[in-house]
Coordinates of C-alpha atoms in Angstrom, one line a residue:
Chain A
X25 CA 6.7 -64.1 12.2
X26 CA 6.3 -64.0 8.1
X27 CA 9.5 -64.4 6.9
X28 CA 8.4 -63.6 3.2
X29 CA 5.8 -60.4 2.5
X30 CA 4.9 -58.9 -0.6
X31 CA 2.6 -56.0 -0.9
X32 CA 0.6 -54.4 -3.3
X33 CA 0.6 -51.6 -4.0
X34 CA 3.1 -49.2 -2.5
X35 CA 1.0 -45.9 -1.8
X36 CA 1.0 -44.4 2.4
X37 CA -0.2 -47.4 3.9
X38 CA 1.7 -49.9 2.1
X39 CA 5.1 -48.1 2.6
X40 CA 4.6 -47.1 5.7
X41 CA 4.2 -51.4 6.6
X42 CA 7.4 -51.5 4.8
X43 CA 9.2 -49.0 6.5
X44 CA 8.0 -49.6 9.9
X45 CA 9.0 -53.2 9.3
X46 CA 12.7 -52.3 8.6
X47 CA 12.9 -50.0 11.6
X48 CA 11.6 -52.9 14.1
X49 CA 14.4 -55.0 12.1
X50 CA 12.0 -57.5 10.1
X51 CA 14.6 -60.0 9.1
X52 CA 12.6 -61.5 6.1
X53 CA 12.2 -60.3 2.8
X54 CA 10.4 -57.5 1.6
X55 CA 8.9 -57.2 -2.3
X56 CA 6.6 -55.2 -3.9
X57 CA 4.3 -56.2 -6.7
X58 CA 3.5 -52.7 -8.9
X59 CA 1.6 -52.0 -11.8
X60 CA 4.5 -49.6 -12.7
X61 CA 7.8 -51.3 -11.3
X62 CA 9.9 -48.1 -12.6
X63 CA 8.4 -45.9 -10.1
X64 CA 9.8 -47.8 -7.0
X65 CA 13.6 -46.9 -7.7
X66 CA 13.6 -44.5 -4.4
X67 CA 11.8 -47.7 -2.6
X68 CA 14.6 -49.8 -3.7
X69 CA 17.6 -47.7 -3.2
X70 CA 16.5 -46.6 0.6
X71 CA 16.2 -50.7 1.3
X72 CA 12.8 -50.0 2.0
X73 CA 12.0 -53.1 -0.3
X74 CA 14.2 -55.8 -1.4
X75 CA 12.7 -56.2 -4.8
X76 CA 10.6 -55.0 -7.0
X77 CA 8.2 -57.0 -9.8
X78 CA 5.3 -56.3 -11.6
X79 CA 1.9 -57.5 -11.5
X80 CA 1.9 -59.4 -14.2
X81 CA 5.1 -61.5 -13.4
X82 CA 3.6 -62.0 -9.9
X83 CA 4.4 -65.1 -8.6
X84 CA 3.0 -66.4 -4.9
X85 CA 5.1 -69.0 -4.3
X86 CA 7.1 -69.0 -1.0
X87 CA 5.5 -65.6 -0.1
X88 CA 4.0 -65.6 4.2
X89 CA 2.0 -62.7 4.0
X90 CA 0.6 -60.9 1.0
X91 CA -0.7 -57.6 1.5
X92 CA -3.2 -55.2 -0.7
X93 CA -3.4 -52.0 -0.1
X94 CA -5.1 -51.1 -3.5
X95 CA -8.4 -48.9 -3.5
X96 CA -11.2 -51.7 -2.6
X97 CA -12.5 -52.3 -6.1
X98 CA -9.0 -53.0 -7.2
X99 CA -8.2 -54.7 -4.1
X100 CA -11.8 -57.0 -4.1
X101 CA -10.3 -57.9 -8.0
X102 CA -6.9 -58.8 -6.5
X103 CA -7.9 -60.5 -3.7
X104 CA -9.4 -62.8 -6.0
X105 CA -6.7 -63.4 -8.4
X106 CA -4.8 -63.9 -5.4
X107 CA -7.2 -66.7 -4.0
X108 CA -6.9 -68.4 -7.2
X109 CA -3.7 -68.7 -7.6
X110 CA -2.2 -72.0 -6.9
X111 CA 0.8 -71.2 -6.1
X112 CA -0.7 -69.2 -3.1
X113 CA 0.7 -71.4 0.0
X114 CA -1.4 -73.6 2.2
X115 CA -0.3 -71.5 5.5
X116 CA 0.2 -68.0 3.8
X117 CA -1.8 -65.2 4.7
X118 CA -3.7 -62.7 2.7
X119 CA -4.4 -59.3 4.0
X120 CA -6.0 -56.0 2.9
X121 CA -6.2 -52.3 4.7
X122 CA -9.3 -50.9 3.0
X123 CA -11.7 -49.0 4.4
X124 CA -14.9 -51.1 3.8
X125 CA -14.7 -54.7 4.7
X126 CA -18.3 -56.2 3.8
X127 CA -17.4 -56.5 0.2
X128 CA -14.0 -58.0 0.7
X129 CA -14.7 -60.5 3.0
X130 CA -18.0 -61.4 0.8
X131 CA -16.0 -61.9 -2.2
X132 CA -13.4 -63.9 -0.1
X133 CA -16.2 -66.2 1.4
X134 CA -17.2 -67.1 -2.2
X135 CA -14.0 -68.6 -2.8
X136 CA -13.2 -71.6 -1.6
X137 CA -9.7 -70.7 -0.2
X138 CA -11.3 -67.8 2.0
X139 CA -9.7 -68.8 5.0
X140 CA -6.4 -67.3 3.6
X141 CA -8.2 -64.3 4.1
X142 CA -8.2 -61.9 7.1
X143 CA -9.7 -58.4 6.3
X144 CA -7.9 -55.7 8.1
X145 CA -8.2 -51.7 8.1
X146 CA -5.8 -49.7 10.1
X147 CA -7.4 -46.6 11.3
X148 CA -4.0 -44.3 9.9
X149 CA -5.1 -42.5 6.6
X150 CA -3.7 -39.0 6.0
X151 CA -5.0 -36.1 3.1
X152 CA -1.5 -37.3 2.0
X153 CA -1.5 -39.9 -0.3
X154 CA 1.9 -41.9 -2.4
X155 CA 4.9 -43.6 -1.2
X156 CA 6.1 -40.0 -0.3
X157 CA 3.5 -39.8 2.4
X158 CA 4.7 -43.1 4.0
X159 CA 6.0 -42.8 7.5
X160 CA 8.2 -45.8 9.7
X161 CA 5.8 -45.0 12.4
X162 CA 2.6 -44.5 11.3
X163 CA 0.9 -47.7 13.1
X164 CA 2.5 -46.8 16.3
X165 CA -0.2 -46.3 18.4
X166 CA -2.8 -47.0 15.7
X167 CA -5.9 -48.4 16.2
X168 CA -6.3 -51.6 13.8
X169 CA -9.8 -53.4 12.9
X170 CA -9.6 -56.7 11.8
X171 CA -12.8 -58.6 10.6
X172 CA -12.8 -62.3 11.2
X173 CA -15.2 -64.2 9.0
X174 CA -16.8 -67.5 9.5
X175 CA -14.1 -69.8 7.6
X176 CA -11.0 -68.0 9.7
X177 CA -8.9 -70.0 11.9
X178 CA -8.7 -68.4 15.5
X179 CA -4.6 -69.2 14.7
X180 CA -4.5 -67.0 11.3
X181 CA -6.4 -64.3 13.1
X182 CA -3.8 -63.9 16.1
X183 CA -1.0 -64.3 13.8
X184 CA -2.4 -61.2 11.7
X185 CA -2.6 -59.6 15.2
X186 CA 1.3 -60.1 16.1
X187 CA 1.9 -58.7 12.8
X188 CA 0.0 -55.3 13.2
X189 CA 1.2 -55.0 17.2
X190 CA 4.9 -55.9 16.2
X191 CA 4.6 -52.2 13.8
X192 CA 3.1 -50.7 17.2
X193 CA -0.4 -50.8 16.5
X194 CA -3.5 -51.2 19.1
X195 CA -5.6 -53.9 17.4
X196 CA -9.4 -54.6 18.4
X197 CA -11.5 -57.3 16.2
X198 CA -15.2 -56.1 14.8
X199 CA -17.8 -58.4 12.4
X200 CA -17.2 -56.7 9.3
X201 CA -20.4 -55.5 8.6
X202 CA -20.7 -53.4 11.9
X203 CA -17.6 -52.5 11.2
X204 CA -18.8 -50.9 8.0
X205 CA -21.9 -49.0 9.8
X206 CA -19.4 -47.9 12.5
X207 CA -17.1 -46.2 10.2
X208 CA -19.3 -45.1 8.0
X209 CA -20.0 -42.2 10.9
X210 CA -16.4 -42.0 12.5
X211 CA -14.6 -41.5 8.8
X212 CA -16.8 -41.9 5.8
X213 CA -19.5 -39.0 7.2
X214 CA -16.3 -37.0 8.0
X215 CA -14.6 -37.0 4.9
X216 CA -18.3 -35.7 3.1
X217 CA -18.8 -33.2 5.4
X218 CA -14.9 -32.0 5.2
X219 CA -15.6 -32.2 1.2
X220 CA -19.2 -30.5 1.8
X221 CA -17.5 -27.3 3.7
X222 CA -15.3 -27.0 0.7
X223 CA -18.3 -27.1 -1.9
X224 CA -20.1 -24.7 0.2
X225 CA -17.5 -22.1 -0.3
X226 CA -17.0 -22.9 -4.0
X227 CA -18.9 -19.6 -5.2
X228 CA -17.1 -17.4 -2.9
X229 CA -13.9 -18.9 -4.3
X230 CA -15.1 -18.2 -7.8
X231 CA -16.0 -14.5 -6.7
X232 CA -13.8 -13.5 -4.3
X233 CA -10.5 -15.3 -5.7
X234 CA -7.4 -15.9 -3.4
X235 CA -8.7 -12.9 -1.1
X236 CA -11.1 -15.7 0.6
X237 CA -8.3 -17.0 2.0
X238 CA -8.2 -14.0 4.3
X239 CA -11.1 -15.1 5.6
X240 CA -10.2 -18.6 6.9
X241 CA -9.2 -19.8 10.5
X242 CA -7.5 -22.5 11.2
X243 CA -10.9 -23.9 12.5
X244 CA -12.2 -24.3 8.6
X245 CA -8.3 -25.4 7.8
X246 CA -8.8 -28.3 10.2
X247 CA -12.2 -29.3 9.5
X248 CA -11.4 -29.5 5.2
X249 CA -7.6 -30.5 5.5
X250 CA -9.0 -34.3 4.8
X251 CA -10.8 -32.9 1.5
X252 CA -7.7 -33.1 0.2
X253 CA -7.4 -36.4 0.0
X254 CA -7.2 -38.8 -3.1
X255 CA -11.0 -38.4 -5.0
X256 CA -10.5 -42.4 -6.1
X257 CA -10.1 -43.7 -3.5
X258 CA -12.9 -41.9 -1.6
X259 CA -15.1 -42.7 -4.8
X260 CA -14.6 -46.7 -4.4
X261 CA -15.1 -46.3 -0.5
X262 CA -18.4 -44.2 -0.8
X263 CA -19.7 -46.7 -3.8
X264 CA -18.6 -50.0 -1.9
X265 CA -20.6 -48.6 1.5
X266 CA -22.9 -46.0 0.0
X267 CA -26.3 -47.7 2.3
X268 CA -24.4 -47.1 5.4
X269 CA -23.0 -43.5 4.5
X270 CA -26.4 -42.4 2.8
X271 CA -27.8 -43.5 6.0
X272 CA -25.5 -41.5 8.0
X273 CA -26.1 -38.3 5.6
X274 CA -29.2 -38.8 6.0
X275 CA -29.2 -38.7 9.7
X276 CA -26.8 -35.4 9.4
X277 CA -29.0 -33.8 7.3
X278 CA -31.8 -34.3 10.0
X279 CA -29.0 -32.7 12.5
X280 CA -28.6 -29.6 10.6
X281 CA -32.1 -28.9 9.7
X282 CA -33.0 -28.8 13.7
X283 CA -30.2 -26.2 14.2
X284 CA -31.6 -24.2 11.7
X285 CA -34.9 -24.5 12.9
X286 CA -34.1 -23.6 16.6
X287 CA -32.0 -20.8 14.8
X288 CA -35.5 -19.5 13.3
X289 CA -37.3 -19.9 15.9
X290 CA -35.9 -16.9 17.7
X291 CA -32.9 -16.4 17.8
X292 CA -32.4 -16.9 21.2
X293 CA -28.6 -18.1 22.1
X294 CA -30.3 -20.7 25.0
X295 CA -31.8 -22.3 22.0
X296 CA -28.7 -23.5 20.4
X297 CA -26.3 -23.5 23.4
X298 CA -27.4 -27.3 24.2
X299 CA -26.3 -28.1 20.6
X300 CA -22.9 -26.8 21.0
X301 CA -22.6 -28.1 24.6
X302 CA -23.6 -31.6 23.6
X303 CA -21.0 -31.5 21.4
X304 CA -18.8 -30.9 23.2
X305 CA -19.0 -33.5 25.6
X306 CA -18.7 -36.0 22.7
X307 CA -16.2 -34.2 21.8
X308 CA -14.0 -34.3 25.4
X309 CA -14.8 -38.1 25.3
X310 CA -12.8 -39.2 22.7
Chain B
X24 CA 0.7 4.2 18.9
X25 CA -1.5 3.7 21.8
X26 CA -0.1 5.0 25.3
X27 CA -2.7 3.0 27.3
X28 CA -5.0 0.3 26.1
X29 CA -7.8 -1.3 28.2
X30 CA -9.0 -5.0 27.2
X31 CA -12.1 -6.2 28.4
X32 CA -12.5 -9.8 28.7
X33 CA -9.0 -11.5 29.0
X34 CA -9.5 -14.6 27.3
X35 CA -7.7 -16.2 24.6
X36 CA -8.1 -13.3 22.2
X37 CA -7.8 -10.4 25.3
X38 CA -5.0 -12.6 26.1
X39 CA -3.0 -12.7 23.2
X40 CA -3.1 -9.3 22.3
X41 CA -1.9 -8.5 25.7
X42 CA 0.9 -10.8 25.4
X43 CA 1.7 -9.5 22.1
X44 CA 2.2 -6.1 22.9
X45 CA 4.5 -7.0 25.7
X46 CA 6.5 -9.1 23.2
X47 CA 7.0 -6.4 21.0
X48 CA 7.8 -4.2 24.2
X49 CA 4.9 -1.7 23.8
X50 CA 5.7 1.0 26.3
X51 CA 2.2 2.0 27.2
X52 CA -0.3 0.4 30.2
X53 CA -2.3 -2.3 29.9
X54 CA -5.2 -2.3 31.8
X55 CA -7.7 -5.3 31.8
X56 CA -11.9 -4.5 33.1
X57 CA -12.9 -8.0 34.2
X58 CA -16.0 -9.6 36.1
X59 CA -14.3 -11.1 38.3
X60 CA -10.9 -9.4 38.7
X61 CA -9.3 -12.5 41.7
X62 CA -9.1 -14.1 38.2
X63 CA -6.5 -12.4 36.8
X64 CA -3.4 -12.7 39.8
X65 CA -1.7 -14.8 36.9
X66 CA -1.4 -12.2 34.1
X67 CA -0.6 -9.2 36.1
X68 CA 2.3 -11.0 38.0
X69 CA 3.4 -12.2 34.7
X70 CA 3.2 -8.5 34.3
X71 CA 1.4 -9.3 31.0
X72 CA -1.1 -6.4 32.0
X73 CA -0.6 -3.5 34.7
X74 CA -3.6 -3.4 36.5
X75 CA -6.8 -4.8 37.0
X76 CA -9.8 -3.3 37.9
X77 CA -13.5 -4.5 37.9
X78 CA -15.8 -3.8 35.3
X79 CA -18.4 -1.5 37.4
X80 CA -15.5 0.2 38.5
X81 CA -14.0 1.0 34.9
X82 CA -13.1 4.6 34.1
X83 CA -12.3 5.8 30.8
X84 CA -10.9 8.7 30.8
X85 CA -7.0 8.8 29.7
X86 CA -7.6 5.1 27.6
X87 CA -6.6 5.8 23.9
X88 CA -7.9 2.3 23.0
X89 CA -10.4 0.0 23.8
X90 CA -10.9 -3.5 23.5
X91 CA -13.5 -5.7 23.3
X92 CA -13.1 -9.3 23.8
X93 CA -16.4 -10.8 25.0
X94 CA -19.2 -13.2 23.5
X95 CA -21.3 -10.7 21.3
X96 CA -24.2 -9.9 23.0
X97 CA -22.2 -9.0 25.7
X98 CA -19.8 -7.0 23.5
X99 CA -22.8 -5.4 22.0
X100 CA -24.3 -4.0 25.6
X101 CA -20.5 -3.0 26.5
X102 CA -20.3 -1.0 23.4
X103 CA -22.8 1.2 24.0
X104 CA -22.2 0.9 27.7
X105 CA -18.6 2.8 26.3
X106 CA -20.3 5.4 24.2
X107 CA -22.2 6.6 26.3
X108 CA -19.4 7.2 29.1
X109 CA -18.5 10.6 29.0
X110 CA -15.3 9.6 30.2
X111 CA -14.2 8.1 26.5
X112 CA -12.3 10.4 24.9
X113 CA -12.6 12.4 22.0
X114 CA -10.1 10.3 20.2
X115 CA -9.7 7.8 21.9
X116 CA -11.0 4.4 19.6
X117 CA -13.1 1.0 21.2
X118 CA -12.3 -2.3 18.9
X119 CA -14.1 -5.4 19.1
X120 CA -13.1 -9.1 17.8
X121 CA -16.2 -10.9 17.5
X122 CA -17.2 -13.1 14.5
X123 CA -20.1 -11.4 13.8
X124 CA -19.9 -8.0 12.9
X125 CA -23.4 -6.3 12.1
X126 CA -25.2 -6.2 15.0
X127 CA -22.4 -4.4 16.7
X128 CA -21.7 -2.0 13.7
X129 CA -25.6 -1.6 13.9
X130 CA -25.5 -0.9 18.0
X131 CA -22.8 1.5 17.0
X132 CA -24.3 3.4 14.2
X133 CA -27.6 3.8 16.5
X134 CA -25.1 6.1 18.8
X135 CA -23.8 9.3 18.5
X136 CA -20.3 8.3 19.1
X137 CA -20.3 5.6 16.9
X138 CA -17.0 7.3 14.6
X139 CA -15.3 6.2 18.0
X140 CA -16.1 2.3 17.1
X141 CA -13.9 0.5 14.9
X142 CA -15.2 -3.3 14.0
X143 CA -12.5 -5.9 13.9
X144 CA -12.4 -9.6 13.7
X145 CA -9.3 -11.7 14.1
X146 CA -9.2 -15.2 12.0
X147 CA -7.3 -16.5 15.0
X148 CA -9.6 -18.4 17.1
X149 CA -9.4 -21.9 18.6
X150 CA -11.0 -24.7 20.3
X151 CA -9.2 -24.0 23.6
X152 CA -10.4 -21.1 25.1
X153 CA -9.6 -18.7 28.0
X154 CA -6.5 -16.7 29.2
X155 CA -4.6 -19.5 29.8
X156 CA -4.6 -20.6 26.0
X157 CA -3.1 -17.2 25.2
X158 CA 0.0 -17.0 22.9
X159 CA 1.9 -14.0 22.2
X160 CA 2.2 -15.3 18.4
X161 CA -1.1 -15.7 18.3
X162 CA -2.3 -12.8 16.1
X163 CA 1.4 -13.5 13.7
X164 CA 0.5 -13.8 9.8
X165 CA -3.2 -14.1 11.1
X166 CA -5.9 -12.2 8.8
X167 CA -7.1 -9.5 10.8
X168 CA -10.8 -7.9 9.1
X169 CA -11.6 -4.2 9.9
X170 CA -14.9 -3.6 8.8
X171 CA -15.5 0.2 8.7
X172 CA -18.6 2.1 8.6
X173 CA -20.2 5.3 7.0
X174 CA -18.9 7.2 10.2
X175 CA -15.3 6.0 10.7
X176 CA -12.3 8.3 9.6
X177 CA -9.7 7.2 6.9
X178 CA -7.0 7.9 9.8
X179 CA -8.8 6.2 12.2
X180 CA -9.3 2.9 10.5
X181 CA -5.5 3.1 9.6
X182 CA -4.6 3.7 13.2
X183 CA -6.5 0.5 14.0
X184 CA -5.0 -1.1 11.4
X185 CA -1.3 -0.2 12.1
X186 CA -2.0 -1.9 16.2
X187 CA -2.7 -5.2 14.1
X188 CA 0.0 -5.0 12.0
X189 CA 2.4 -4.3 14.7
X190 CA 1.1 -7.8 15.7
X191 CA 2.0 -9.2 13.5
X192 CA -1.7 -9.3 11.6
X193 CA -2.5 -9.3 7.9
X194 CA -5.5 -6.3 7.8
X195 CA -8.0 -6.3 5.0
X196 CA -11.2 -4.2 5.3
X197 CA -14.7 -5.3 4.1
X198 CA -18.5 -4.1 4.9
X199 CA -19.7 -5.7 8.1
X200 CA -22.8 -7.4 6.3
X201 CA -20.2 -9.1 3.4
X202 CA -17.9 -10.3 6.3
X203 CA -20.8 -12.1 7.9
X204 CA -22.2 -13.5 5.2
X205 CA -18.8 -14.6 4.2
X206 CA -17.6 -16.1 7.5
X207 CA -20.6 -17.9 7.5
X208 CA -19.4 -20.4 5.3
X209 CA -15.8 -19.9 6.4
X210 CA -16.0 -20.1 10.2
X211 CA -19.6 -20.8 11.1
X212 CA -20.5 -23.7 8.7
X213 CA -17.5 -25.5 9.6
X214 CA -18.3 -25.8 13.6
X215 CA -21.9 -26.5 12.5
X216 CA -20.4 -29.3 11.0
X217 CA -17.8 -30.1 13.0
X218 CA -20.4 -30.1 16.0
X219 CA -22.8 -32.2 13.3
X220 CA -20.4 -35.0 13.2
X221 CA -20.2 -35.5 16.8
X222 CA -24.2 -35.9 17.2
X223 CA -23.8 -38.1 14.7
X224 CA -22.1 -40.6 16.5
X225 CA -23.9 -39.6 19.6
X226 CA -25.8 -42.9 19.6
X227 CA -22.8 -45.1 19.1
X228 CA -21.2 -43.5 21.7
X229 CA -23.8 -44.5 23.7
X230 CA -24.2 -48.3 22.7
X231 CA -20.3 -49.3 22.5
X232 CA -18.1 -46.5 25.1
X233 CA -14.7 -46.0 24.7
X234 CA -14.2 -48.5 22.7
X235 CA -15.8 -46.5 19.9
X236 CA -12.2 -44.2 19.3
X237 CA -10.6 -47.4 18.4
X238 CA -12.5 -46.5 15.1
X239 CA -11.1 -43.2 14.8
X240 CA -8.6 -41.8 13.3
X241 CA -6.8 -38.3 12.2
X242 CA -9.1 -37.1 9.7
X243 CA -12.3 -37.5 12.4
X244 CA -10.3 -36.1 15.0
X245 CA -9.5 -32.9 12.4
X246 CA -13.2 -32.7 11.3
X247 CA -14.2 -32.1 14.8
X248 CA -11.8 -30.3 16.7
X249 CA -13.6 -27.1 17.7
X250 CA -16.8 -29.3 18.5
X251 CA -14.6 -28.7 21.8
X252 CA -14.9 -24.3 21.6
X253 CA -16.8 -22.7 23.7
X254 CA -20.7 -23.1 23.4
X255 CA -21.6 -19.7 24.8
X256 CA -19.7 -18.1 22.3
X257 CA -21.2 -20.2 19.5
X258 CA -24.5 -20.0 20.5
X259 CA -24.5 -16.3 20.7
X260 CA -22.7 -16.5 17.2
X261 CA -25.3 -18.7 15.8
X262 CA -28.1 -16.2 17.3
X263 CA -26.3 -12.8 15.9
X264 CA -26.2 -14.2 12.3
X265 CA -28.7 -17.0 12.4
X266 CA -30.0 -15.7 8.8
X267 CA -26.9 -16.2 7.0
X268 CA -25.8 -19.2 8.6
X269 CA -29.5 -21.2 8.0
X270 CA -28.6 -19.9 4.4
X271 CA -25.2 -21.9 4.4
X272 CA -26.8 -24.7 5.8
X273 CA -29.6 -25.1 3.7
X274 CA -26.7 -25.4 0.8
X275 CA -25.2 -27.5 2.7
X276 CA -28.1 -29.5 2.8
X277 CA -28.8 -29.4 -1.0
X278 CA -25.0 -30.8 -1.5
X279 CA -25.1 -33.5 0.9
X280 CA -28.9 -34.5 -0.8
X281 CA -26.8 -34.6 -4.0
X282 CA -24.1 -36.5 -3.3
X283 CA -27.0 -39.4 -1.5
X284 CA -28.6 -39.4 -5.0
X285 CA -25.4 -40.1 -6.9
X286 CA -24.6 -42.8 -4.5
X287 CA -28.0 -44.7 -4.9
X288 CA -28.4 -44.0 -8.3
X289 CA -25.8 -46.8 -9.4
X290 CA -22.8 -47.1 -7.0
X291 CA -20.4 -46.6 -9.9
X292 CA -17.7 -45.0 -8.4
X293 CA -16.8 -42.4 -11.3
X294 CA -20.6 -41.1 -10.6
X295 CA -19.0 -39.7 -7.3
X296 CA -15.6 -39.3 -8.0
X297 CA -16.5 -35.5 -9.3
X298 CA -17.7 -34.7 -6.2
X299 CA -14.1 -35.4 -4.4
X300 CA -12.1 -34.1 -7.2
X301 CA -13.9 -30.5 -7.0
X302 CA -13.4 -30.6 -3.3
X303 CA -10.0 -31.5 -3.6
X304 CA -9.4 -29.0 -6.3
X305 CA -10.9 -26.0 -4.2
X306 CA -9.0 -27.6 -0.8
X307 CA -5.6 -26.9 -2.9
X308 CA -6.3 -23.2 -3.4
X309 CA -6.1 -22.3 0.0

């Protein structure tokens, strides 16, 4: 296993490799490269991390595995920075957990040290976002994507493996540009249509004030909880895969229009019951 | 209180309010009218209702309260079913808990009973559905809406309003036609969305199987939780207040459309980034 990791960026996912890394008794060491090193004290004093340093004093030497877990624009800057850096090892890994992968592993292939490079995105977000958020466990039983590219060593790619399964995760391999496509429907789509709900109440909020609340389930709860989440980094994800999730919104859009149509056309409930029970189904399958 | 309460339809609503009496140890009967009364051997030797007796063979007289707990059509027919027994008593009060709440006002008003009817709808649904998803916590710090009409008595509504509350129910009272247009955005756009995002990735389902929830994580499985409820109750939900849910929906529409056009008009992230930040703000107020 990597016996020296750095990450950057120490938000939910990247503390949440940290900590689960301590509770399975990593033996290496652990550091974190920050823009703000002052905010990591509570990092540092649990032993989460062994060190702290900031970006700018970054140095790559000696370090196994680096891992960004920036917002993709960031991390797509990073990566190369990263990639041309010379004291970046000849066997070290570089690793992300974004949420689009086309445009990482594009930028990576235009570098010539791309096969240091093995996109990853672990299926393990949260509304909660911050080093706060980060849990020892959250991979267990996570589902993790890695996209292989065409300049990536079958080795690199299993040893990336190891390192997700060793925090309990469930890893499965996708190109990255299906990858994008697929989740684009399964978490980009999602997250608008969470984010749409709340819109669409947004001039009964203005009216009605904190009595709307009386008026809420723990249906609507559940279906916007994820609206809650942090509006850059959804912002970078919808920009860096906006043809796949226009495409999806596009299809939605045709969705919802022929519910409302077979809701005007009579009003009969037989109409709209194959909707709902469709739904369902896909719904029991997963 | 009520010395002897009838419930017709003893499903996860019917349910729970049974079970909640008993856990406040009301000292009245509980009677349940069912189709099929074999069902019910489990709640009446949990002694969570008295007796059991078929719906054609339902009599009224000496039942202080009625309850309602079927899909709404249904409700609606049984309603006036109810008025028109001369078996209900003079002050004796029926209740309903459907999500849709002027059609059965309406049926109600068009009776000469109808100060006997007292609308109510619970903010306490779920995806799982039926007696055996009952909870006798259910209705605890749940928003209860009583929407009374032109022929309801003060001390009527209150009398309703007190058998919540000593549920454990938060009561507020609004028109019937403001309550549906409100919970139209509230309750019935979410599980048009919910069920949306399912049909969405209908056609991956299809092409890649199982493997597809390796792509999923907490936030999809949020979004579309009660895609699971019952599709008989939607559909009849979606037929009783098709007008101001295709009016929720076509907004819906309009905000999706919007948010396509900022993401094709340059990518920039910040273009989008309002879009998330409104949602979250409004997420945060409730």
């Amino acid at each position: 296993m990597f016996s020296r990791i750095a990450v950057f960026g120490l938000g939910l996912l990247g503390g949440s490799i940290c900590r689960g890394l301590r509770s399975i008794s990593h033996q290496g060491e652990i550091i974190a490269f920050a823009r703000d090193p002052g905010k990591l004290g509570d990092a540092l004093r649990g032993r989460v991390i062994d060190r702290v340093i900031s970006m700018e004093a970054a140095r790559l030497d000696g370090i196994d595995l680096l891992i960004i877990c920036t917002p993709v624009f960031h991390s797509i800057e990073l990566l190369n920075t990263i990639l041309n850096d010379s004291g970046l090892g000849a066997t070290s890994l570089v690793i992300d957990v974004g949420s689009v992968k086309s445009p990482i592993v594009e930028a990576a292939l235009a570098n010539p040290r791309a096969d240091r490079f093995v996109g990853c995105h672990p299926m393990a977000g949260s509304e909660r976002t911050g080093y706060g958020a980060s849990r020892h466990d959250l991979y267990n039983q996570a589902p993790v994507i890695i996209t292989p590219h065409a300049r990536n060593a079958r080795g690199d790619i299993e040893k990336v493996a190891g390192f997700w399964r060793s925090l309990g995760a469930v890893v499965v391999e996708a190109e990255a540009s299906f990858h994008d496509s697929v989740v684009a429907r399964t978490s980009h789509l999602p997250h608008l249509l969470a984010c749409s709900a709340m819109h669409a109440i947004g001039g009964l909020a203005e009216s009605m004030g904190p009595g709307l609340t009386n008026f809420m389930g723990n249906g609507f709860r559940d279906v916007t909880r994820i609206a809650a989440g942090s509006p850059e980094m959804w912002a970078d994800i919808f920009a860096a895969n906006g043809t796949n999730i226009a495409a999806a919104a596009r299809d939605t859009i045709k969705i919802i229009e022929d519910v409302i149509a077979r809701i005007e056309a009579n009003g009969d409930p037989r109409m709209i019951a194959d909707f709902f029970d469709r739904a369902r189904e896909l719904r029991k399958g997963i």
